[in-house]
CSV table of C-alpha atoms in Angstrom, one decimal:
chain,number,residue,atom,x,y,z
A,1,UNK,CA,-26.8,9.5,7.6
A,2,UNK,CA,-25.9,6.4,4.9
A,3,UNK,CA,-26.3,9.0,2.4
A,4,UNK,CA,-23.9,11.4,4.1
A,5,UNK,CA,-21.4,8.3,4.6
A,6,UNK,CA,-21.6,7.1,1.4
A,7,UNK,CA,-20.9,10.4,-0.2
A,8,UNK,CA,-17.9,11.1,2.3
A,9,UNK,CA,-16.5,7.3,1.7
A,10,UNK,CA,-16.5,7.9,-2.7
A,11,UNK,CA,-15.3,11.2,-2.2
A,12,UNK,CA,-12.2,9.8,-0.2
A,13,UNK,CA,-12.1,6.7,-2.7
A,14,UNK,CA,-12.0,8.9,-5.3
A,15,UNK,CA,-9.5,11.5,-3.7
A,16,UNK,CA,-6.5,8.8,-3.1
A,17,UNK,CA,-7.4,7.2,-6.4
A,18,UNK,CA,-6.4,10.4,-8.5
A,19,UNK,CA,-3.1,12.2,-9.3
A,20,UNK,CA,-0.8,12.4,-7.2
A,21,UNK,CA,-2.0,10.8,-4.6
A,22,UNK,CA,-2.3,6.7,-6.8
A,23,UNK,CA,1.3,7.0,-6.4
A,24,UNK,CA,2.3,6.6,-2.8
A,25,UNK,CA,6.4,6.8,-1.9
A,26,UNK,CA,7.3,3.3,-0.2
A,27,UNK,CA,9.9,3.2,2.6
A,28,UNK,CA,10.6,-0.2,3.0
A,29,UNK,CA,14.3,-0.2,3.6
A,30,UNK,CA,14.9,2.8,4.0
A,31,UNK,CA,16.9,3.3,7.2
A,32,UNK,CA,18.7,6.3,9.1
A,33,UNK,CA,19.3,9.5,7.3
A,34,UNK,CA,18.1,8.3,3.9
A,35,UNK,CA,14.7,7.9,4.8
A,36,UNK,CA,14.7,11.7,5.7
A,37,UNK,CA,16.6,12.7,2.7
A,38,UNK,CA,14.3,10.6,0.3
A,39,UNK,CA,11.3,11.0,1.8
A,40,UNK,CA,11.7,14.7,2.0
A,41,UNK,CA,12.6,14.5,-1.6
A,42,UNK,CA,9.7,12.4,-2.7
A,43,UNK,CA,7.5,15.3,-1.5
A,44,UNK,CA,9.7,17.9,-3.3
A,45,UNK,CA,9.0,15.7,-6.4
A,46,UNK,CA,5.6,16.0,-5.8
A,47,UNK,CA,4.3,12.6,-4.2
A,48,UNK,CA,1.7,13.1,-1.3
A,49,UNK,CA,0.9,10.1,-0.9
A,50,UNK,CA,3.6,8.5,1.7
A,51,UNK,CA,3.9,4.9,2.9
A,52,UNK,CA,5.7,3.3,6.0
A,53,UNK,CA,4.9,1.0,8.8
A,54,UNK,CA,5.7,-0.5,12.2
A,55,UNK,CA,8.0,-3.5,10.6
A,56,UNK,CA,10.2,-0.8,8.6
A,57,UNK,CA,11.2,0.6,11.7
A,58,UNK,CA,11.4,4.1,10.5
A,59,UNK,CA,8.3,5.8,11.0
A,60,UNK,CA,10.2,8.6,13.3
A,61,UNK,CA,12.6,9.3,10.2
A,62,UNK,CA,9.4,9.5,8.1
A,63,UNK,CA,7.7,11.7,10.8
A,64,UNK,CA,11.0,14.2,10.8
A,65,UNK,CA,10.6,14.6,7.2
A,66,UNK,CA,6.8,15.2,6.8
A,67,UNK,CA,7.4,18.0,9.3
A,68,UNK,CA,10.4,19.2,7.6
A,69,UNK,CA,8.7,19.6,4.3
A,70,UNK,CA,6.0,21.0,5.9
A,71,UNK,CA,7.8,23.5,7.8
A,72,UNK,CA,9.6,24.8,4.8
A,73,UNK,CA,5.8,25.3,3.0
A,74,UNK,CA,6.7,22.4,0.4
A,75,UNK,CA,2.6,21.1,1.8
A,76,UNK,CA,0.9,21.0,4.4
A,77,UNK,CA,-0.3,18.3,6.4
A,78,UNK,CA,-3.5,18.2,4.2
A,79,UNK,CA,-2.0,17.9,1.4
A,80,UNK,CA,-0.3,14.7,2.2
A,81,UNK,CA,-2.0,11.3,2.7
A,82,UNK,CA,0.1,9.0,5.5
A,83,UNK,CA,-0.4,5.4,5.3
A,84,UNK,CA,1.6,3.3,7.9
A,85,UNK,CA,0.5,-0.7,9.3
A,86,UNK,CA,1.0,-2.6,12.3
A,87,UNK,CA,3.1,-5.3,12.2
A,88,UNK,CA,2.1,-8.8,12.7
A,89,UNK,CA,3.1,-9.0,16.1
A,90,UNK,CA,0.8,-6.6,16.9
A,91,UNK,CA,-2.1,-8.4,15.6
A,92,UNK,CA,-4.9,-8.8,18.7
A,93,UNK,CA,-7.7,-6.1,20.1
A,94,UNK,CA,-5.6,-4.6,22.8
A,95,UNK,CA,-2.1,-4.9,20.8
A,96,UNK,CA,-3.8,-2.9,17.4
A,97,UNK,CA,-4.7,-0.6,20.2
A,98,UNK,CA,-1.3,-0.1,21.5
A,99,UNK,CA,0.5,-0.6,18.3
A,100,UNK,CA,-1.2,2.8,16.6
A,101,UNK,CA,-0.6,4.5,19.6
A,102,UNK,CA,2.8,3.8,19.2
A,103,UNK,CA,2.8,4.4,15.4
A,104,UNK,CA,1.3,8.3,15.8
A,105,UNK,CA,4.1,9.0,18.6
A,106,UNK,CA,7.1,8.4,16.1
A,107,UNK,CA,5.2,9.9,13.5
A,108,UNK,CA,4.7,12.8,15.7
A,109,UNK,CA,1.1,13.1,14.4
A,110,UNK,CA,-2.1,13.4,15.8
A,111,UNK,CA,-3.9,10.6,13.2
A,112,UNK,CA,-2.9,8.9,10.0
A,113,UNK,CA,-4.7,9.2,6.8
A,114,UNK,CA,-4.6,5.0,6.6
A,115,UNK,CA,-3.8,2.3,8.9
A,116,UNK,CA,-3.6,-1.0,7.6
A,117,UNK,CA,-3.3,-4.6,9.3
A,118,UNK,CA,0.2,-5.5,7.4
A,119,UNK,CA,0.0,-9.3,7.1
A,120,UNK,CA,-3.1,-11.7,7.6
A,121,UNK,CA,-0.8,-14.2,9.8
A,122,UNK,CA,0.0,-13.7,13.9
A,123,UNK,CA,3.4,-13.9,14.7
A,124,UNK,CA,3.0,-16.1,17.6
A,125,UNK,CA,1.2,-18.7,15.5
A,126,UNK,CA,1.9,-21.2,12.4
A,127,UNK,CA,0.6,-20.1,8.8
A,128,UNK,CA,-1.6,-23.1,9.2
A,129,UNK,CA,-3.1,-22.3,12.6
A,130,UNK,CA,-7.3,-21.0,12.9
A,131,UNK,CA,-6.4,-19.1,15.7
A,132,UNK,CA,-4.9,-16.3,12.7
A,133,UNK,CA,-8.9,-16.0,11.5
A,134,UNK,CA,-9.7,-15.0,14.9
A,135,UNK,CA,-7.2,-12.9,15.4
A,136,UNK,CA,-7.3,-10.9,12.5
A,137,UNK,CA,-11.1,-10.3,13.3
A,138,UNK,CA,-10.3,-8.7,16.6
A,139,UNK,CA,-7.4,-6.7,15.5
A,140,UNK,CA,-9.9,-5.3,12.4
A,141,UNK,CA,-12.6,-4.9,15.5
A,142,UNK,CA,-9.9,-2.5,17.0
A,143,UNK,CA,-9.2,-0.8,14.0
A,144,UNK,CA,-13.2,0.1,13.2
A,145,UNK,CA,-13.0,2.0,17.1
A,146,UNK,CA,-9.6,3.3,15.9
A,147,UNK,CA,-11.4,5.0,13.0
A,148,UNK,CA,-14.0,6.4,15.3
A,149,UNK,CA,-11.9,7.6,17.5
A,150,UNK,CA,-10.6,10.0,15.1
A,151,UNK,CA,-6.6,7.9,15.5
A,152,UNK,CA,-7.0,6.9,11.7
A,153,UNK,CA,-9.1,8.6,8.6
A,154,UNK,CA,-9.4,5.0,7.0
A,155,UNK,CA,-8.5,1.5,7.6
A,156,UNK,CA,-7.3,-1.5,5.4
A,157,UNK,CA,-5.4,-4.4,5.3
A,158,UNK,CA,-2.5,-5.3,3.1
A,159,UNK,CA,-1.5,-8.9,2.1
A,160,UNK,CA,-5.0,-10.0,2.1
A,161,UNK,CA,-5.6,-13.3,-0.6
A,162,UNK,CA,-9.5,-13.7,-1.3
A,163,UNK,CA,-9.9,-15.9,1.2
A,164,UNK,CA,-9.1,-13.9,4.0
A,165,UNK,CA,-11.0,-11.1,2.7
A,166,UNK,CA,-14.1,-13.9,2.5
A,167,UNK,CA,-13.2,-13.9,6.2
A,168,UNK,CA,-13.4,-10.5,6.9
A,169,UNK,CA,-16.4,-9.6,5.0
A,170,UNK,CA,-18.5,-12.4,6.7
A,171,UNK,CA,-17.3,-11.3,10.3
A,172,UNK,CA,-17.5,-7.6,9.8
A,173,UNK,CA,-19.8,-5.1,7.8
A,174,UNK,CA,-17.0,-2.4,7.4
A,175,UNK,CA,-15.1,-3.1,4.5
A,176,UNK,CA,-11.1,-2.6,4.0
A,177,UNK,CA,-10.9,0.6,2.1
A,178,UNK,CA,-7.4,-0.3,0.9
A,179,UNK,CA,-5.6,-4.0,0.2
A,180,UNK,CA,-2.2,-3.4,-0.7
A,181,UNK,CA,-0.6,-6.4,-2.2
A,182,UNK,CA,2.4,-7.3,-4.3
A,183,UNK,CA,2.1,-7.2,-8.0
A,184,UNK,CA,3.9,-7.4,-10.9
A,185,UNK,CA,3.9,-8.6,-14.5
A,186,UNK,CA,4.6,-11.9,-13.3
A,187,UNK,CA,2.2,-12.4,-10.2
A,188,UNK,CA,-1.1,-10.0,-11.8
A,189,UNK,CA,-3.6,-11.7,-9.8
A,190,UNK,CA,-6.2,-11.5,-11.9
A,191,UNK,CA,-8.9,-12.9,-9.3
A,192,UNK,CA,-7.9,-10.7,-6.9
A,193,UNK,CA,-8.1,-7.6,-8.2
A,194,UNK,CA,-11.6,-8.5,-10.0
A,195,UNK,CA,-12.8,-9.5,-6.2
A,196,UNK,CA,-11.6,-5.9,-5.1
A,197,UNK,CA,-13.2,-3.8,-7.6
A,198,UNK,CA,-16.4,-5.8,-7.4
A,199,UNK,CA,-16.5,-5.1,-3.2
A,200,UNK,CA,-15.3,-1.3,-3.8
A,201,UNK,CA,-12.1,-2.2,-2.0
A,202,UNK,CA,-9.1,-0.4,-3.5
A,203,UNK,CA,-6.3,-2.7,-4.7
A,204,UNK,CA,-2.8,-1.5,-4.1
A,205,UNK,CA,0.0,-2.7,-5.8
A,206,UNK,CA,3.5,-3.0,-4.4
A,207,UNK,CA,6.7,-4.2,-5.7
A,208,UNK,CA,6.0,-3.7,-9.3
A,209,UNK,CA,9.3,-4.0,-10.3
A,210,UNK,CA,9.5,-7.7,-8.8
A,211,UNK,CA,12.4,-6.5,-6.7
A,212,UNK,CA,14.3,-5.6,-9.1
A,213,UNK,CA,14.3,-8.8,-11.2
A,214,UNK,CA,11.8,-7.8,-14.0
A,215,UNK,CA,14.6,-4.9,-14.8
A,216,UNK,CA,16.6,-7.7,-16.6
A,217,UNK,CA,13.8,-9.5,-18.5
A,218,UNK,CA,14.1,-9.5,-21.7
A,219,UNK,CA,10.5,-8.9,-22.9
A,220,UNK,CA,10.4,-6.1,-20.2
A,221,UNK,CA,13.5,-4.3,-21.9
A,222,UNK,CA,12.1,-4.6,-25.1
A,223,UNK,CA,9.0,-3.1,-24.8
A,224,UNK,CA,10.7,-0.4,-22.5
A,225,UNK,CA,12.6,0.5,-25.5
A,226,UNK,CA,9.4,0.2,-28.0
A,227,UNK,CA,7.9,3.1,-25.3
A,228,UNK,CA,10.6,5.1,-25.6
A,229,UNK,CA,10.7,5.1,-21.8
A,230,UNK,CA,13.1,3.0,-18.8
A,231,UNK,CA,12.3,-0.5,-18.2
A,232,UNK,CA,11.4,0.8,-14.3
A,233,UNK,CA,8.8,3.2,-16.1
A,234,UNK,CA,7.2,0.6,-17.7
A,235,UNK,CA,6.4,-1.3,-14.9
A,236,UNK,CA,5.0,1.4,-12.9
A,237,UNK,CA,3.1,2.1,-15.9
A,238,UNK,CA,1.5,-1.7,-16.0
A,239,UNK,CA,0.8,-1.5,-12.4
A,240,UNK,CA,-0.5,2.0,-12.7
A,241,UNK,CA,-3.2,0.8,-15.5
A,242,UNK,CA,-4.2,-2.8,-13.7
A,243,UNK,CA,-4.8,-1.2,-9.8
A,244,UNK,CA,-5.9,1.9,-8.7
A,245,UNK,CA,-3.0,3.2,-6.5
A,246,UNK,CA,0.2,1.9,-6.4
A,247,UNK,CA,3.6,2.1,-3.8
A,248,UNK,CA,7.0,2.2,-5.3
A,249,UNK,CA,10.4,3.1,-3.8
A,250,UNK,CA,13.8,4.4,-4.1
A,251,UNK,CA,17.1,4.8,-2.4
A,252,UNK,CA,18.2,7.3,-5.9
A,253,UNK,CA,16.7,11.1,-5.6
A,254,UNK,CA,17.0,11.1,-9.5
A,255,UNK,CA,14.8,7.9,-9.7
A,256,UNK,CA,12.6,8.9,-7.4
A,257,UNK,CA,11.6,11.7,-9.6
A,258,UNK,CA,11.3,9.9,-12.7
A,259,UNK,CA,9.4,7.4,-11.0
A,260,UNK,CA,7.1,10.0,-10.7
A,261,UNK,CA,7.2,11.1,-14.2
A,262,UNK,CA,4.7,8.0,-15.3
A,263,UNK,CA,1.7,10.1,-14.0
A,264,UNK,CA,2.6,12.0,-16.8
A,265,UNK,CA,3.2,9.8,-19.5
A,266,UNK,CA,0.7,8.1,-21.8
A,267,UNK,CA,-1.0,5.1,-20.9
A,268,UNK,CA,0.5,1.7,-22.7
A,269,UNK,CA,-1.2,0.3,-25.4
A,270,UNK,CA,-3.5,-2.8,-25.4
A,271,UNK,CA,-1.0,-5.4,-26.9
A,272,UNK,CA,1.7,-3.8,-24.4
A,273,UNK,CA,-0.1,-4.3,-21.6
A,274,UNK,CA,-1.4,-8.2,-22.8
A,275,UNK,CA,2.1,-9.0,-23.5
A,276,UNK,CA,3.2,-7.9,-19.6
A,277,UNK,CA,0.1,-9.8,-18.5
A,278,UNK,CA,1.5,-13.0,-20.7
A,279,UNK,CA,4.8,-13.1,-18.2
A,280,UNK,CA,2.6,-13.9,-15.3
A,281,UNK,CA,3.6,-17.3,-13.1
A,282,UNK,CA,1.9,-16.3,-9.7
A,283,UNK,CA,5.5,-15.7,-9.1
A,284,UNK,CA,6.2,-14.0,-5.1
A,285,UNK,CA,9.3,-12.6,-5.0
A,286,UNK,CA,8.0,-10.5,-1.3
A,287,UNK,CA,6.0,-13.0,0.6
A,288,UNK,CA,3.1,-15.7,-0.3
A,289,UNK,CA,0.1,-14.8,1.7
A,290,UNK,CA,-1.5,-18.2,0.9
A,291,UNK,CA,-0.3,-20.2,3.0
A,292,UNK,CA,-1.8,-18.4,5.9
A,293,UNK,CA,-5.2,-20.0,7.3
């Protein structure tokens, strides 16, 4: 039976780590008739990966569009790996419980490929507080029946520093198979990632372009321009060759599409890549996870 779960577990791990699905479509602000538009044409573009979540407050948009696309034969619900989280007010055994319940009825789905806990703090208590460790071990209790159940195909956590990870690991022998966390040439978290990979978690990377502020650096535009390619595309690029998957967004159709171009492109050379890593400050321009206990 280990054999038979191991086998299943790489299979997956190596599924959602290959083309197309390393590249999920992000949805973070995305509201009202856009998230239909641009989710259905992320899919058009060729992205099955798709990535939402209780906080965004759009998972019925992202629901309508999935079954749009799939109704006009663009995929099929196979074909498409749906990730959504809940929300740090939802942290807690009975709430995770709940909050995925809640999740799958404005998805309109009967399970989600992924569900991830979104932030390793409870709303209800300060960063600081040890009542978040115990917290976060129930909720992640709830999510392992949630899995069982058949509600969710995989489980992670997003947000997670190495420390809370520690936390988890020690309270729980089902690991994360996803850790989706901010990164960009100037937060690369070197120790992070290194921790992932060595526990056969798979690191996500979102927000590779910084929010938009590593579109202006100079050493970014340069090198974009060395490539041959747009400064976006060389980010996604970076973050494409230091994780294993990676989320990216956009309210443009055109730039949606030639976000997904990358998968195409060559990788970037050795000295590009070391030059990207050299702009790192452990600089959040999202949220710093650290501070939560």
């Amino acid at each position: 039976f280990f054999f038979f779960f191991l086998c299943f577990f790489l299979f997956k791990m190596d599924k959602i780590s290959s083309q197309p699905y390393n590249l999920a479509f992000g949805t973070y602000l995305l509201k009202g008739d856009d998230v239909n538009d641009m989710v259905y044409e992320a899919i058009k573009c060729g992205y099955r990966h798709i990535d939402t979540a209780s906080v965004y407050k759009n998972e019925d948009r992202v629901g309508e569009a999935i079954h749009k696309a799939i109704e006009d034969g663009l995929v099929t619900r196979d074909d498409l790996f749906i990730t959504t989280k809940l929300s740090p007010r939802e942290q807690g055994y009975d709430e995770a419980k709940e909050a995925i319940q809640q999740s799958l009825e404005r998805l309109n789905l009967d399970f989600v490929d992924c569900y991830l806990i979104h932030w390793p703090g409870v709303s209800k208590f300060q960063p600081d507080d040890p009542m978040n460790k115990e917290i976060r071990s129930d909720t992640w209790r709830a999510l392992q029946e949630l899995q069982a159940e058949g509600k969710t195909k995989q489980i992670g956590v997003s947000n997670y520093m190495v420390s809370h990870l520690k936390d988890l690991l020690e309270s729980s022998s089902v690991k994360p198979f996803i850790n989706q966390v901010e990164l960009h040439p100037q937060l690369i978290h070197k120790e992070l990632r290194e921790f992932c990979a060595k526990e056969g978690i798979l690191f996500e990377a979102y927000s590779p372009l910084g929010c938009g502020n590593l579109l202006a650096n100079d050493t970014v535009i340069q090198l974009a321009k060395k490539q041959s390619i747009q400064p976006a595309q060389l980010l996604l690029k970076w973050a494409l060759q230091r994780a294993p998957l990676l989320a990216c967004k956009s309210r443009n159709a055109s730039r949606i599409c030639s976000n997904f171009e990358v998968l195409s492109q060559p990788n970037l050379p050795d000295d590009v890549m070391t030059q990207l890593d050299q702009l790192n400050e452990n600089k959040h321009y999202c949220w710093n996870p650290f501070k939560v206990v």
